[in-house]
mmCIF file of C-alpha atoms in Angstrom:
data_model
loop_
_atom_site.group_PDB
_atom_site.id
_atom_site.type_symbol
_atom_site.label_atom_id
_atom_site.label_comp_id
_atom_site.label_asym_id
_atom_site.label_seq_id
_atom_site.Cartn_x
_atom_site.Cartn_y
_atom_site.Cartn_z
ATOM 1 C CA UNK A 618 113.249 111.739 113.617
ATOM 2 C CA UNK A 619 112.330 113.600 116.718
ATOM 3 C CA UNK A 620 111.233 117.454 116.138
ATOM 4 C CA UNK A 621 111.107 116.542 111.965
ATOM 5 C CA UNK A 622 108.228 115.906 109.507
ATOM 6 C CA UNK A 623 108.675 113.389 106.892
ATOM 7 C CA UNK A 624 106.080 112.197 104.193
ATOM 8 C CA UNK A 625 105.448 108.575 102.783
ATOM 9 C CA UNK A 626 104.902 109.061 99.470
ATOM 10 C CA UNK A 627 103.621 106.158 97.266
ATOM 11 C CA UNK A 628 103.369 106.670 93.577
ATOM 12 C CA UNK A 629 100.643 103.965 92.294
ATOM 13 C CA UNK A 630 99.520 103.559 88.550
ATOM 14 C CA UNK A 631 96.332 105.496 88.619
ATOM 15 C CA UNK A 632 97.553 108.188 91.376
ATOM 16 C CA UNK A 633 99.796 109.395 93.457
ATOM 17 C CA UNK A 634 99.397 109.287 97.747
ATOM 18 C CA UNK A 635 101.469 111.077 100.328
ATOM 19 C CA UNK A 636 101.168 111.230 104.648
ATOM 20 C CA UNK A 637 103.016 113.588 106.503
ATOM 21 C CA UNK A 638 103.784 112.575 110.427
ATOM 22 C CA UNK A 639 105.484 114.386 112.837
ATOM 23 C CA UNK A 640 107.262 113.486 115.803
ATOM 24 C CA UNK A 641 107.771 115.724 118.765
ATOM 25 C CA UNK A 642 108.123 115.613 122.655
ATOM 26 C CA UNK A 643 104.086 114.537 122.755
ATOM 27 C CA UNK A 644 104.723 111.459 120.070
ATOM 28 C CA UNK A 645 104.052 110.855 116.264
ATOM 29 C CA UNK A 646 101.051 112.903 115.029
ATOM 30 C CA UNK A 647 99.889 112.318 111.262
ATOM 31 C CA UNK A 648 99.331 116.007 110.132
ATOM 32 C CA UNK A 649 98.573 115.662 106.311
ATOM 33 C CA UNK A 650 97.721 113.307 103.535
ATOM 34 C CA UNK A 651 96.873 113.868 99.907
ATOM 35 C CA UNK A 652 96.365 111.654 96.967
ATOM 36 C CA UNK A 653 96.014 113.040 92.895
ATOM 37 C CA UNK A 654 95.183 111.325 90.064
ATOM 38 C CA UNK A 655 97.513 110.518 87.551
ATOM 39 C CA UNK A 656 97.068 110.295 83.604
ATOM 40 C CA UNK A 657 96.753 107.087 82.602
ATOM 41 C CA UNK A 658 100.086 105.918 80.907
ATOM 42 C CA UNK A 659 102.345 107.749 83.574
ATOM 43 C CA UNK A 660 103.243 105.272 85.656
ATOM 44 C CA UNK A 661 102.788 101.437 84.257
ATOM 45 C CA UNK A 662 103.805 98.615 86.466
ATOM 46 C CA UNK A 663 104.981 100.338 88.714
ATOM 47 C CA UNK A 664 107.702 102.336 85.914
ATOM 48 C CA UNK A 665 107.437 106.117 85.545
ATOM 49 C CA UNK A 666 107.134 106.464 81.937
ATOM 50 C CA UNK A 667 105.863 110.341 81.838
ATOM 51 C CA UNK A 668 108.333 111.835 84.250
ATOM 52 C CA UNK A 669 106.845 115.291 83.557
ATOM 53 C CA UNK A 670 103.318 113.714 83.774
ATOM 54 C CA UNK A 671 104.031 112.684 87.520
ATOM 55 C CA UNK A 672 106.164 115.578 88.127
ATOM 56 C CA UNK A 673 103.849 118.277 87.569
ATOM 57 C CA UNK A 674 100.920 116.280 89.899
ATOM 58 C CA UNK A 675 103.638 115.823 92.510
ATOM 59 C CA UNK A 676 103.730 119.461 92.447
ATOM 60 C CA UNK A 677 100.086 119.824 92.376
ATOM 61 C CA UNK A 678 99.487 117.479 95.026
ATOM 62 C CA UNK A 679 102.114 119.306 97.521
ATOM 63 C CA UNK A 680 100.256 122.628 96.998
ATOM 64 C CA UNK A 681 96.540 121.183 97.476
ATOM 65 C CA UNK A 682 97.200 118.960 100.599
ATOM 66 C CA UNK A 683 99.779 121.899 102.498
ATOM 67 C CA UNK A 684 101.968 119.494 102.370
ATOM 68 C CA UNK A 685 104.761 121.092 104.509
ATOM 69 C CA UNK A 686 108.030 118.886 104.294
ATOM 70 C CA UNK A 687 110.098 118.552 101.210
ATOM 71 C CA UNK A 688 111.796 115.592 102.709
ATOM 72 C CA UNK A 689 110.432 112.105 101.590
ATOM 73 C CA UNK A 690 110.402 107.924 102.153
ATOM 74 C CA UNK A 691 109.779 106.838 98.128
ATOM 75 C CA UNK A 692 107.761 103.670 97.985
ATOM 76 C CA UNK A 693 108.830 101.565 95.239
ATOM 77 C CA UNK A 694 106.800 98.761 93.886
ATOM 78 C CA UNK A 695 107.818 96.540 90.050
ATOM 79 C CA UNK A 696 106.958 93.564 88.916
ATOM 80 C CA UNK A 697 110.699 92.299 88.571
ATOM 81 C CA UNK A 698 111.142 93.121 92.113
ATOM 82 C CA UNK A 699 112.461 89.939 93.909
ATOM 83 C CA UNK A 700 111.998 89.051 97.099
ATOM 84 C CA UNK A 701 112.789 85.681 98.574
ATOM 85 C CA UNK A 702 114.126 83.341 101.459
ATOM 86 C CA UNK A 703 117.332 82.456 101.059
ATOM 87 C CA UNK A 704 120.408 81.360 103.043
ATOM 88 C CA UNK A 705 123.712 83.310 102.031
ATOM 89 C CA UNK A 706 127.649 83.307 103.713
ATOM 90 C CA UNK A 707 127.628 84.818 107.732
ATOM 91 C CA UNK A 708 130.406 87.538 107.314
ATOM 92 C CA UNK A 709 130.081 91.615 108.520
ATOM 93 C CA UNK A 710 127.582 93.364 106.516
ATOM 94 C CA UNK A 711 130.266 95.510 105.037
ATOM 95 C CA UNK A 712 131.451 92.219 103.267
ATOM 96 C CA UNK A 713 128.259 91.152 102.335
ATOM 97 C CA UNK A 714 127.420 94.158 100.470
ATOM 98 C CA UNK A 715 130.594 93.280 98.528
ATOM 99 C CA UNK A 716 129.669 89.337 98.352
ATOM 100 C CA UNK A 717 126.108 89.462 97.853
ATOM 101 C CA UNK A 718 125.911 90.227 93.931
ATOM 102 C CA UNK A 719 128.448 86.770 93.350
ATOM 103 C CA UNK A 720 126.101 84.895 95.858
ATOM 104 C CA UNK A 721 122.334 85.286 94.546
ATOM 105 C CA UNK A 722 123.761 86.114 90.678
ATOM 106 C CA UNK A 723 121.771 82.940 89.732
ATOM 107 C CA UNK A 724 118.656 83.334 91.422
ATOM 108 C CA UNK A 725 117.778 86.990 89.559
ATOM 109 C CA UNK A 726 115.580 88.076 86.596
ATOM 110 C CA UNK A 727 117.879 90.763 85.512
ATOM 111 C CA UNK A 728 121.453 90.887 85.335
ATOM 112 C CA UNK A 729 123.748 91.903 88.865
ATOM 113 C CA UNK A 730 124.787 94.840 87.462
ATOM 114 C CA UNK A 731 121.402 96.058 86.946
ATOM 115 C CA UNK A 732 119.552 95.367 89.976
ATOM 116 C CA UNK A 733 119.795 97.339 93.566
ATOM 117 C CA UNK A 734 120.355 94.128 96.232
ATOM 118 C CA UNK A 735 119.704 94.236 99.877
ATOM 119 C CA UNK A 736 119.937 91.259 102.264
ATOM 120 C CA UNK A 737 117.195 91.085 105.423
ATOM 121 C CA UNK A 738 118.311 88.525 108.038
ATOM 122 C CA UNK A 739 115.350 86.431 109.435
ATOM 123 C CA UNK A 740 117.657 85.136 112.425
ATOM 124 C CA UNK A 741 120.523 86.332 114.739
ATOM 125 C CA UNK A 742 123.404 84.954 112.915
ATOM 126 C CA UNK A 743 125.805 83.952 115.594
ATOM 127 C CA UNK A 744 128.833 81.908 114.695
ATOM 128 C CA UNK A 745 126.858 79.801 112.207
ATOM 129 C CA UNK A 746 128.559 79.574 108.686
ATOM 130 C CA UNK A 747 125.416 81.059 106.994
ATOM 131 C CA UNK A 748 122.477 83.114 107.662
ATOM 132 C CA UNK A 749 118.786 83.110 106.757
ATOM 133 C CA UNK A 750 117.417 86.146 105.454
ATOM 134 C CA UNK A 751 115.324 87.342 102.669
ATOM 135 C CA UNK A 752 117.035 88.974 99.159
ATOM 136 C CA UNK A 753 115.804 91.811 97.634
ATOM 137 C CA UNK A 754 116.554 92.733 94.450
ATOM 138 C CA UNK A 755 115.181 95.301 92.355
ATOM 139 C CA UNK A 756 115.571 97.054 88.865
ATOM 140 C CA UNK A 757 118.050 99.768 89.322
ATOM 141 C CA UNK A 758 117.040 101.579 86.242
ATOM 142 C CA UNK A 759 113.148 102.127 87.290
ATOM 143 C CA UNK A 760 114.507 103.008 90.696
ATOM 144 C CA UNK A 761 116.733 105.572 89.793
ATOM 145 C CA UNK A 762 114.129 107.231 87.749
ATOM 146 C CA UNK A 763 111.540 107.022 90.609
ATOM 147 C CA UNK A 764 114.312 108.720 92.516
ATOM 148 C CA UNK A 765 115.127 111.862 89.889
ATOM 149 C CA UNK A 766 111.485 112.118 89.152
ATOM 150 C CA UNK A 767 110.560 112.769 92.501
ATOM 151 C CA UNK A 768 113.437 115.009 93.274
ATOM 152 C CA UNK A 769 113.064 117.346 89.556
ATOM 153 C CA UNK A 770 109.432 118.421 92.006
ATOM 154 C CA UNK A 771 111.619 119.759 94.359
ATOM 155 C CA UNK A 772 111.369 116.582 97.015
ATOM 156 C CA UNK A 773 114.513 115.082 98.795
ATOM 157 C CA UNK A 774 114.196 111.235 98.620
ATOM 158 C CA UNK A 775 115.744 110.103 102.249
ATOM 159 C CA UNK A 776 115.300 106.850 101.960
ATOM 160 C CA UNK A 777 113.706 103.804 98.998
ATOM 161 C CA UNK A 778 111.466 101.577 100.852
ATOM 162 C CA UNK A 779 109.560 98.636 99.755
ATOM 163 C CA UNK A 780 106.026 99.234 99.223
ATOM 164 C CA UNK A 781 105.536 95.681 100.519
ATOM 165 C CA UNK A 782 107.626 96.515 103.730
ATOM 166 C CA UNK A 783 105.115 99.673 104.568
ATOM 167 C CA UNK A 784 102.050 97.598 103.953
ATOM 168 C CA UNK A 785 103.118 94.933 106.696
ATOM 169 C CA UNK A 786 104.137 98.409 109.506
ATOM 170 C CA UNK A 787 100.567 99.797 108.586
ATOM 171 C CA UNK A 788 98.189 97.235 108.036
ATOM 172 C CA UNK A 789 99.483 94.102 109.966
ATOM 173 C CA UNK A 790 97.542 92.235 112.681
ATOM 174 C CA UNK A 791 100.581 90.558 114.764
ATOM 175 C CA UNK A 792 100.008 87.425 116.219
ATOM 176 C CA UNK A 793 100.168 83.749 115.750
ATOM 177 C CA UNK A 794 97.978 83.791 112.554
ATOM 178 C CA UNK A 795 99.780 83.464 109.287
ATOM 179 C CA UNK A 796 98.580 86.613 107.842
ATOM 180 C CA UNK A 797 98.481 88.033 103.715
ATOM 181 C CA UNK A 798 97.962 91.208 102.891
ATOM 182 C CA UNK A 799 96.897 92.150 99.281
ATOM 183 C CA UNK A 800 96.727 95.702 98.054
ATOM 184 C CA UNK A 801 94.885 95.607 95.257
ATOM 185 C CA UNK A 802 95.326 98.663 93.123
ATOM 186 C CA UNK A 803 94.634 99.834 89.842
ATOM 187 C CA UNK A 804 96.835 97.865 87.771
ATOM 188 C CA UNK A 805 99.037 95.603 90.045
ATOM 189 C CA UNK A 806 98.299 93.661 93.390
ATOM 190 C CA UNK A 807 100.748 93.108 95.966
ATOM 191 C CA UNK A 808 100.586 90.293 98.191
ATOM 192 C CA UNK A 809 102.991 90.217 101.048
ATOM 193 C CA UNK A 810 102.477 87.339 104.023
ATOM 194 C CA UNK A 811 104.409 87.779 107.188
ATOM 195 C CA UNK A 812 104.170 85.838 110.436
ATOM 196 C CA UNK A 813 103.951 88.305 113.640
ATOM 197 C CA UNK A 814 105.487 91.175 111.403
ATOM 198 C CA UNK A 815 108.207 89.161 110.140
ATOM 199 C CA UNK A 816 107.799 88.471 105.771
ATOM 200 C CA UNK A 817 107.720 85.735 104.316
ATOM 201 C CA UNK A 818 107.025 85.510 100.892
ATOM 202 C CA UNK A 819 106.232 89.134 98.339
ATOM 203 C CA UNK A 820 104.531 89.075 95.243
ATOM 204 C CA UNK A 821 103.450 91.294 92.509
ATOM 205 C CA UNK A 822 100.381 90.221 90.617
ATOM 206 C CA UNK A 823 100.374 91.976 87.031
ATOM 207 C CA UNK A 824 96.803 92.064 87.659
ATOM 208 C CA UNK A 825 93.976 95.170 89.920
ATOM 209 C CA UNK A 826 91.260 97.306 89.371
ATOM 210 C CA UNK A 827 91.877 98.412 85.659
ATOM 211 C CA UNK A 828 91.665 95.387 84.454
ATOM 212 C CA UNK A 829 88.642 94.303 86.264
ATOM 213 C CA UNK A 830 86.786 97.454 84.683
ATOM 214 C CA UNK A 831 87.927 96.371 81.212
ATOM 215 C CA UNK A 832 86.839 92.838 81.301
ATOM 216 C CA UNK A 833 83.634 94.102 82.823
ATOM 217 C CA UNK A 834 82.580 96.700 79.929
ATOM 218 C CA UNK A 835 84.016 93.947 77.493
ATOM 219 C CA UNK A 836 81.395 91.349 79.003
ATOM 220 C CA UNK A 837 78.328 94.005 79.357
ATOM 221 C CA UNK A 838 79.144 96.362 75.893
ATOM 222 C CA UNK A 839 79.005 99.581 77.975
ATOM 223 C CA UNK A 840 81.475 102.302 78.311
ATOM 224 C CA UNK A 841 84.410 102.197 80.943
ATOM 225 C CA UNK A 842 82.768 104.941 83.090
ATOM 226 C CA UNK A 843 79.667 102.928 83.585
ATOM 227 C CA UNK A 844 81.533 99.274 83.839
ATOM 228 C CA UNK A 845 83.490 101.407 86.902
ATOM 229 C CA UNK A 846 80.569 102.458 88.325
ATOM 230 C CA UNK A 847 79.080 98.959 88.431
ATOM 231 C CA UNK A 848 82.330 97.647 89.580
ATOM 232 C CA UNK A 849 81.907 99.877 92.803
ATOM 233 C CA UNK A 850 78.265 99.826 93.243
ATOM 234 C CA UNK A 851 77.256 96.628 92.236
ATOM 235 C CA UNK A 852 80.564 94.342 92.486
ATOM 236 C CA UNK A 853 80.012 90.573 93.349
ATOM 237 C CA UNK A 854 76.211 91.350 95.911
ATOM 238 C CA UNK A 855 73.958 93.290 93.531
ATOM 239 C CA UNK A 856 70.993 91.658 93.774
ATOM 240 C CA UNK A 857 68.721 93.412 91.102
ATOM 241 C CA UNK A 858 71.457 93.471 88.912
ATOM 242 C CA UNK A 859 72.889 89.642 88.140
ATOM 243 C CA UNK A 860 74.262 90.223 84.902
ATOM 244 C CA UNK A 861 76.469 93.050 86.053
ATOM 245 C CA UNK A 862 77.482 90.405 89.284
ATOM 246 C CA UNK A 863 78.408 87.707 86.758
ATOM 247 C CA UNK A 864 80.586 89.985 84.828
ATOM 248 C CA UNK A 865 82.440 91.181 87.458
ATOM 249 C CA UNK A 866 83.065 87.759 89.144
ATOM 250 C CA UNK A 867 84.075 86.681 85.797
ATOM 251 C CA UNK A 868 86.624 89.356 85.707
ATOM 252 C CA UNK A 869 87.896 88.729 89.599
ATOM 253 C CA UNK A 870 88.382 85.415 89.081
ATOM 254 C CA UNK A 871 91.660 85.642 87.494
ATOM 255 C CA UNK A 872 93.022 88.085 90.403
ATOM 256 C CA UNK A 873 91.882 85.422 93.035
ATOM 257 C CA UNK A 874 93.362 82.485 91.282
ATOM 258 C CA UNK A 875 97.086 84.634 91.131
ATOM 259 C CA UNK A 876 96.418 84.847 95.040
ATOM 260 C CA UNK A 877 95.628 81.328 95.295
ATOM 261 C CA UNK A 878 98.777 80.465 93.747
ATOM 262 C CA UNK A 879 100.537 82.831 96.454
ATOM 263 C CA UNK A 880 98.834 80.580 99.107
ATOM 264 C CA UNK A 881 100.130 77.580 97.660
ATOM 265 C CA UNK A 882 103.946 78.502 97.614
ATOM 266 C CA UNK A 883 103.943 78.939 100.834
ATOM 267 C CA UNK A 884 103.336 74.980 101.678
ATOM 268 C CA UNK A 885 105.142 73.805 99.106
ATOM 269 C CA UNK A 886 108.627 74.462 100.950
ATOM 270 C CA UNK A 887 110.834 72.972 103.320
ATOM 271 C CA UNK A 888 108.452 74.858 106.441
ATOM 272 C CA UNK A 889 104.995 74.665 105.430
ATOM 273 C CA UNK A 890 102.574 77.441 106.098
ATOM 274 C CA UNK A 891 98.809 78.146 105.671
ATOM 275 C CA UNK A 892 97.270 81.166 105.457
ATOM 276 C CA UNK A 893 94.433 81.661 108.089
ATOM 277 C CA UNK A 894 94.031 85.222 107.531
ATOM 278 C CA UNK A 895 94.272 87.819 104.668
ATOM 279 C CA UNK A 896 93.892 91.866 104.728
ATOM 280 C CA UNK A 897 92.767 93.696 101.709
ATOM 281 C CA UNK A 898 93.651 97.430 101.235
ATOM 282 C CA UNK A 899 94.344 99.332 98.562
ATOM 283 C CA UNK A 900 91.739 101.165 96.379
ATOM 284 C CA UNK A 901 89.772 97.602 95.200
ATOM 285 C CA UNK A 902 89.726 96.291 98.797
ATOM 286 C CA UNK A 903 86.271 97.871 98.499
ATOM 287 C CA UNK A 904 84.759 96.201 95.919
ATOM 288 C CA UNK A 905 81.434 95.006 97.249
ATOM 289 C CA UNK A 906 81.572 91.208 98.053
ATOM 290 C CA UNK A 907 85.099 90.797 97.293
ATOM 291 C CA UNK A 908 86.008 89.822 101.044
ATOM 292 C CA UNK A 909 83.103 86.268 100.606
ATOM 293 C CA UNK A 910 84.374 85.317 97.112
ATOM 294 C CA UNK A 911 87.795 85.393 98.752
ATOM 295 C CA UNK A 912 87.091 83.517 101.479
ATOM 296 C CA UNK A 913 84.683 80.976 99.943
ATOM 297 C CA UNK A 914 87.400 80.314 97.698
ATOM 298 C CA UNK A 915 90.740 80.244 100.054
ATOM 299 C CA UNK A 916 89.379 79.165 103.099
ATOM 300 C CA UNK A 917 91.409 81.578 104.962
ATOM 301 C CA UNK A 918 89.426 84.494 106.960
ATOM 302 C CA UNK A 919 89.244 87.588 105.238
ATOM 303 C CA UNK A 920 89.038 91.157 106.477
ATOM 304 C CA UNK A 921 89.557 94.380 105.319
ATOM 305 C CA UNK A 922 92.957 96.315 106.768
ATOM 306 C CA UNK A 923 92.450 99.349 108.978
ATOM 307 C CA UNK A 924 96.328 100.775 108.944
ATOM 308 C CA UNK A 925 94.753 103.373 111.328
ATOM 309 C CA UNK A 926 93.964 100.710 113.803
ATOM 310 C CA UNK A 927 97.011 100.040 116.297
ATOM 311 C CA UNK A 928 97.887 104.168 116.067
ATOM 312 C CA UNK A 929 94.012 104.723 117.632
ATOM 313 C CA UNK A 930 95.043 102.294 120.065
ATOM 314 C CA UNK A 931 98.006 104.176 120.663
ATOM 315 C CA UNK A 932 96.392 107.405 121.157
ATOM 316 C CA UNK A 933 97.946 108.888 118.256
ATOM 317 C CA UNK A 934 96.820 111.876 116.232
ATOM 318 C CA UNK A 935 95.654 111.389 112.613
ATOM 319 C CA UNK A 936 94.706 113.988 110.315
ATOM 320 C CA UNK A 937 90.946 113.699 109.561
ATOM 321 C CA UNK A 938 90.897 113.181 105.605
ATOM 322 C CA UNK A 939 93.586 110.536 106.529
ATOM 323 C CA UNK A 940 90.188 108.427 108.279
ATOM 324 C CA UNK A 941 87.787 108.676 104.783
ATOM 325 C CA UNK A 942 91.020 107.221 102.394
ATOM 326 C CA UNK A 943 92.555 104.738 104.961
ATOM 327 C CA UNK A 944 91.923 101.725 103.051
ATOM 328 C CA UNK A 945 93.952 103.035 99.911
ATOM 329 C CA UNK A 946 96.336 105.305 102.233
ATOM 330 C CA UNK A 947 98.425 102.206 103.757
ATOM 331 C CA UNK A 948 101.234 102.231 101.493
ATOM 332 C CA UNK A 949 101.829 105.884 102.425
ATOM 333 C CA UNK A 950 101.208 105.597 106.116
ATOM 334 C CA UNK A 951 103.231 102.671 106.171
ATOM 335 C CA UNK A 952 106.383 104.649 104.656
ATOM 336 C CA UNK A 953 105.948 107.237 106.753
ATOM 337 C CA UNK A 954 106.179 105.367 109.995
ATOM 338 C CA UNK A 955 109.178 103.711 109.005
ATOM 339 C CA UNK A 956 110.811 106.738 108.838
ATOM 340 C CA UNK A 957 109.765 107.750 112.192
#
């Protein structure tokens, strides 16, 4: 996109984040980013279900952050978003847009005709009689509404990206590791593992922050605002406070077991794989302690992600308020630089 700005704009349950980049003669510089809470209700699972709700902060949000471009990447995110390995007929890709829907019918939630399918090869094809790849598949109905929602603010959707496509651009270490990233966010997790950039499994876990909170003021009897506040401050290494750590490792446990189970699809196919490193980001990647409990109980190193890492190391320009939200930013980053 040389000489244009586009913005990654990911719209999460609890709020809405955008990143504006620009690419001229001197390289990609990230100009903007904003992020505005949402009402709760709006967006649920990843559906818009207020279409005004989001529409009106969309609005706010591009006059607060300057936002300059009206031209967008729309991360999209559901739970009945399917993503999987899977080995379909080697013709052109215009034929297998027209072939896909009658080869992967049977391995869908929903019915052909109302999911969006795309096909990701995983090898150079060749003259083989099929090719690996992985399917996506996802709800055409909440897609379409992401898209007119976005574009009654005024926007122009370019281009519907997978959320868990931008996490792996921004937040990826590549190497030799088998590496999972979870973005853990207000009421969903997404946990994507990729070997040297290239995905392997995607998940959405029903399960983030939100519900941590709840299950927290449920255990303690205090009000949501407080059990949030302990939840941030206290989380799993508050030492003058072991009540508040019990409840809250009570409440993760559920979250780390649904991860666990991630791990454990991975070595139960035909090429077995083992985790050895996972990156949390998103808005609960910050929960005090969160990083040990996950790696006392995986085994598998655990970091947080810095999607602002490998453009440092690039010597690439990023907007200072981009630096203090990075963690929960690399969604939006991630869109961004896939348009660019």
């Amino acid at each position: 996109m040389a000489g244009r700005t586009v913005i990654g704009l990911d719209i999460g349950s609890a709020s809405i984040r955008a990143v504006e980049a620009h690419r001229g003669k001197s390289g990609i510089r990230i100009t903007h980013f904003g992020q505005l809470s949402l009402p709760d209700g709006a967006v649920v699972g990843g559906v818009i279900s207020d279409e005004r709700a989001v529409i009106i902060a969309l609005r706010q949000l591009w006059s607060t952050a300057k936002l300059r471009s009206h031209t967008v990447v729309l991360g999209v995110t559901n739970r009945q978003i399917v993503v999987r390995e899977m080995s379909v007929t080697n013709v052109p890709d215009r034929e297998l847009r027209q072939t896909l829907p009658f080869q992967v019918r049977h391995v869908l939630p929903l019915p052909v005709e109302q999911s969006l399918l795309d096909f990701y090869p995983l090898e150079v094809p060749g003259d083989a009689p099929t090719v690996r790849g992985l399917l996506i598949a996802a709800p055409k109905a909440a897609v379409l509404t992401a898209v007119r929602t976005v574009e009654r603010a005024n926007l122009h959707v370019a281009r519907v990206d997978l959320a868990s496509f931008a996490l792996i651009r921004a937040a990826a270490r590549l190497d030799d590791q088998i590496e999972a990233i979870a973005d853990v966010g207000a009421q969903s997790t997404t946990v994507v593992a990729h070997h040297d950039g290239q995905p392997l499994i995607v998940r959405t876990i029903p399960r983030g922050g939100a519900e941590i909170t709840k299950s927290v003021a449920d255990r303690l009897g205090v009000a949501t605002e407080e059990a949030e506040m302990i939840k941030r401050e206290v989380g799993l290494v508050g030492v003058d406070r072991p009540d508040a750590v019990a409840a809250v490792r009570q409440a993760v446990g559920a979250l780390i077991s649904e991860i666990r189970s991630s791990f454990i699809y991975l070595t139960s196919g035909d090429q077995q794989r083992r985790v050895t490193r996972l990156a949390l980001s998103g808005g609960g990647a910050l929960l005090p302690g969160l990083d040990r409990a996950l790696h006392e109980e995986l085994g598998a190193d655990v970091v947080v992600a810095d999607p602002l890492a490998r453009l440092r190391g690039n010597g690439v320009v990023v907007a200072a308020d981009l630096e203090q939200h990075r963690s929960s930013a690399a969604v939006a980053l991630g869109l961004t630089l896939g348009a660019s």
